[in-house]
């Protein structure tokens, strides 16, 4: 347990001076020849910044052999220094990123290298080039073998009219010949002239654990769960999926695959995916969803999750250390489909699920997905790799604003990116800014860290109060992962709707959780219960948002919930498929449920009864530096988020702004009327000063109303 104080009565002294577990722990970039004297001195400087620890993060420029004896001697020295300073030593599991290859040590053994399927037409020359990339994109090689060949016939629109798996060549028949190859990854300088690991192979990841995690445990087991709270895994991923730009294009298409993929696929679904490879590439002539394509993406995500997230997470649980970190490409349906399948399922066994928030973006989808799985699995909090690539001019206002909205979406573990050990050589071209002694303001930074640490002492207590669950639409998106032309409008529609529903709910101040169908499939619904059970959460209403297909297991859960009197609402179109096959059962069920348009107004109006918090604003807002208008009074704010947690009779409420002002140099007074369902005696906890004060409130129709400026 990271937050040991949360089971005790709230201590205002802890709020005033929070301890290390509530404080940020930056990526501490080991990016030079390691010297103990320098490292120990920097720990003191990082403590002066208000940080509660460090993540030992191997980075470009490291000139001490990774995982060698000298490396571990420096880890030992830093661990002891951090222990003495009552700080935490967070580990990192890789030489740079993405995690899994142990800096190429694992993949010196060819059997553990990443594999991928190459589907290509006859007569296309293989493109060979040196690859230098910090991702698991395919690196072509000559190490490959044939999986099968296919005769492809497309109609005039480029849709799949027919295909045949060829056992023998029939040269006189119509169509074009495409072949599927299993190819082993070539070398790349990024992985120290080795390759990325096969993240679909549990044996390969076991080797990664043996080389990395087990070595740390052998040396530092006594401090696991104490000075060493967790190990960070960074951007694990599959080989990135590709598509044709248009259906008649003649090029090689790369898809994630591995040696026994077809074996496990057949065992799970009862047919061979190798017999259906063309359906992964082209749209069916009749326009219907391909079940083979749907099951391919589903099985791929499950193989990846079982091999990496489940495997590493269970090892960490068995060895008294938390697993934290984040996936690759988390924010859109497209990006997560391409790199991991979906984000939520692989993080099921993460102790502190996390995200990467670069460039001061507002990736609300990323945060909400991670927050949802953390709540459902009963995790203590959410990690954010925060402030990366924000530049040297990113000031304290922005540090607070970026941290605030993420805290409202559950972030309790802040990993500032990046504190450099050195700026010499190549290091000075790394992603700025350095959140460390190289920054002129580093001695003043405790002002920021004290704020977030105080906030964490409160927002790690109790349980989240959430009434609404929303079925995640990613599996419908998988069904249209085809060429970039024909299914593009459908994918764009799903992407826009995914983004919209998040924005409508969060800016409309109704909290919710996404429900991953993959995780849901392992849960059970108690008979006759009108609350929807998902792990540790209990939802009063479930929204199905314009999905094309649902899992059989999802359908059964929703039906049991609806039959028990639960509130199930369909938003937009009703799913026509179950497990990728046309099925009328969802439509029949939907006739007995509420149905609403896919619009912000319809959604918020329907869910109004489940609202816990509302915030109304009166302010003068600047449209530009020279023109000021008065906003209408008594309207809901459109730039604030909140988080509310229940702790016995107490409620902890955090409210914050989300987006930058139109002009950062002009400040406008805001009058906020905060309306909380239930009657409470409000107390204001000032996170900037550590002081507490009583707040005047009025009570109306069972609500508590607070006015603040």
XYZ file of C-alpha atoms in Angstrom, residues 331 355 357 361-372 375 404-411 465-470 497-514 571 599-601 603-604 607-608 611-616 636-644 653-659:
78
model
C -5.538 8.668 -26.762
C -0.620 7.610 -18.818
C 0.673 13.388 -21.126
C -2.182 18.287 -24.408
C -5.683 17.761 -23.035
C -6.000 14.053 -23.802
C -9.218 13.590 -21.894
C -9.726 10.134 -23.406
C -6.352 8.934 -22.131
C -7.013 10.123 -18.590
C -10.571 8.860 -18.449
C -9.652 5.357 -19.687
C -6.899 5.010 -17.099
C -9.017 6.465 -14.302
C -11.814 4.027 -15.166
C -11.407 2.668 -10.089
C -4.925 20.269 -11.690
C -7.112 18.911 -14.468
C -5.278 15.605 -14.331
C -5.771 15.453 -10.558
C -9.498 15.953 -11.150
C -9.349 12.849 -13.363
C -7.690 10.757 -10.696
C -3.941 11.379 -10.997
C -18.689 8.537 -6.299
C -19.705 7.607 -9.857
C -23.168 6.629 -11.081
C -22.650 6.325 -14.855
C -20.894 3.593 -16.826
C -20.353 3.823 -20.604
C -18.362 10.292 -31.171
C -15.767 8.856 -28.797
C -14.229 12.282 -28.275
C -17.608 14.021 -28.040
C -19.120 11.822 -25.370
C -16.057 12.360 -23.168
C -16.190 16.132 -23.599
C -19.957 16.318 -23.124
C -19.814 14.358 -19.891
C -16.736 15.968 -18.342
C -17.496 19.566 -19.267
C -21.147 18.875 -18.443
C -19.957 17.912 -14.931
C -21.340 14.390 -14.817
C -18.620 11.920 -13.960
C -18.493 8.478 -15.556
C -16.323 5.442 -16.200
C -15.658 3.591 -19.414
C -27.551 6.358 -27.422
C -26.357 14.597 -28.812
C -25.023 16.518 -25.847
C -28.446 17.872 -24.916
C -27.331 12.836 -22.955
C -27.058 15.443 -20.207
C -28.467 11.815 -16.877
C -29.398 14.922 -14.894
C -25.719 14.562 -11.035
C -23.647 14.987 -7.836
C -22.085 18.399 -8.507
C -22.954 21.430 -10.595
C -21.017 24.673 -11.006
C -22.525 27.915 -12.266
C -22.912 26.108 -16.212
C -19.184 26.607 -16.432
C -17.544 25.228 -19.557
C -13.978 25.192 -18.251
C -13.979 23.262 -14.997
C -13.636 19.658 -13.859
C -14.229 18.098 -10.475
C -13.623 14.933 -8.505
C -15.715 13.882 -5.519
C -14.538 17.734 -3.482
C -11.816 19.107 -5.738
C -12.702 21.702 -8.396
C -10.305 23.145 -10.969
C -9.950 24.892 -14.318
C -9.025 22.859 -17.386
C -7.976 25.061 -20.295
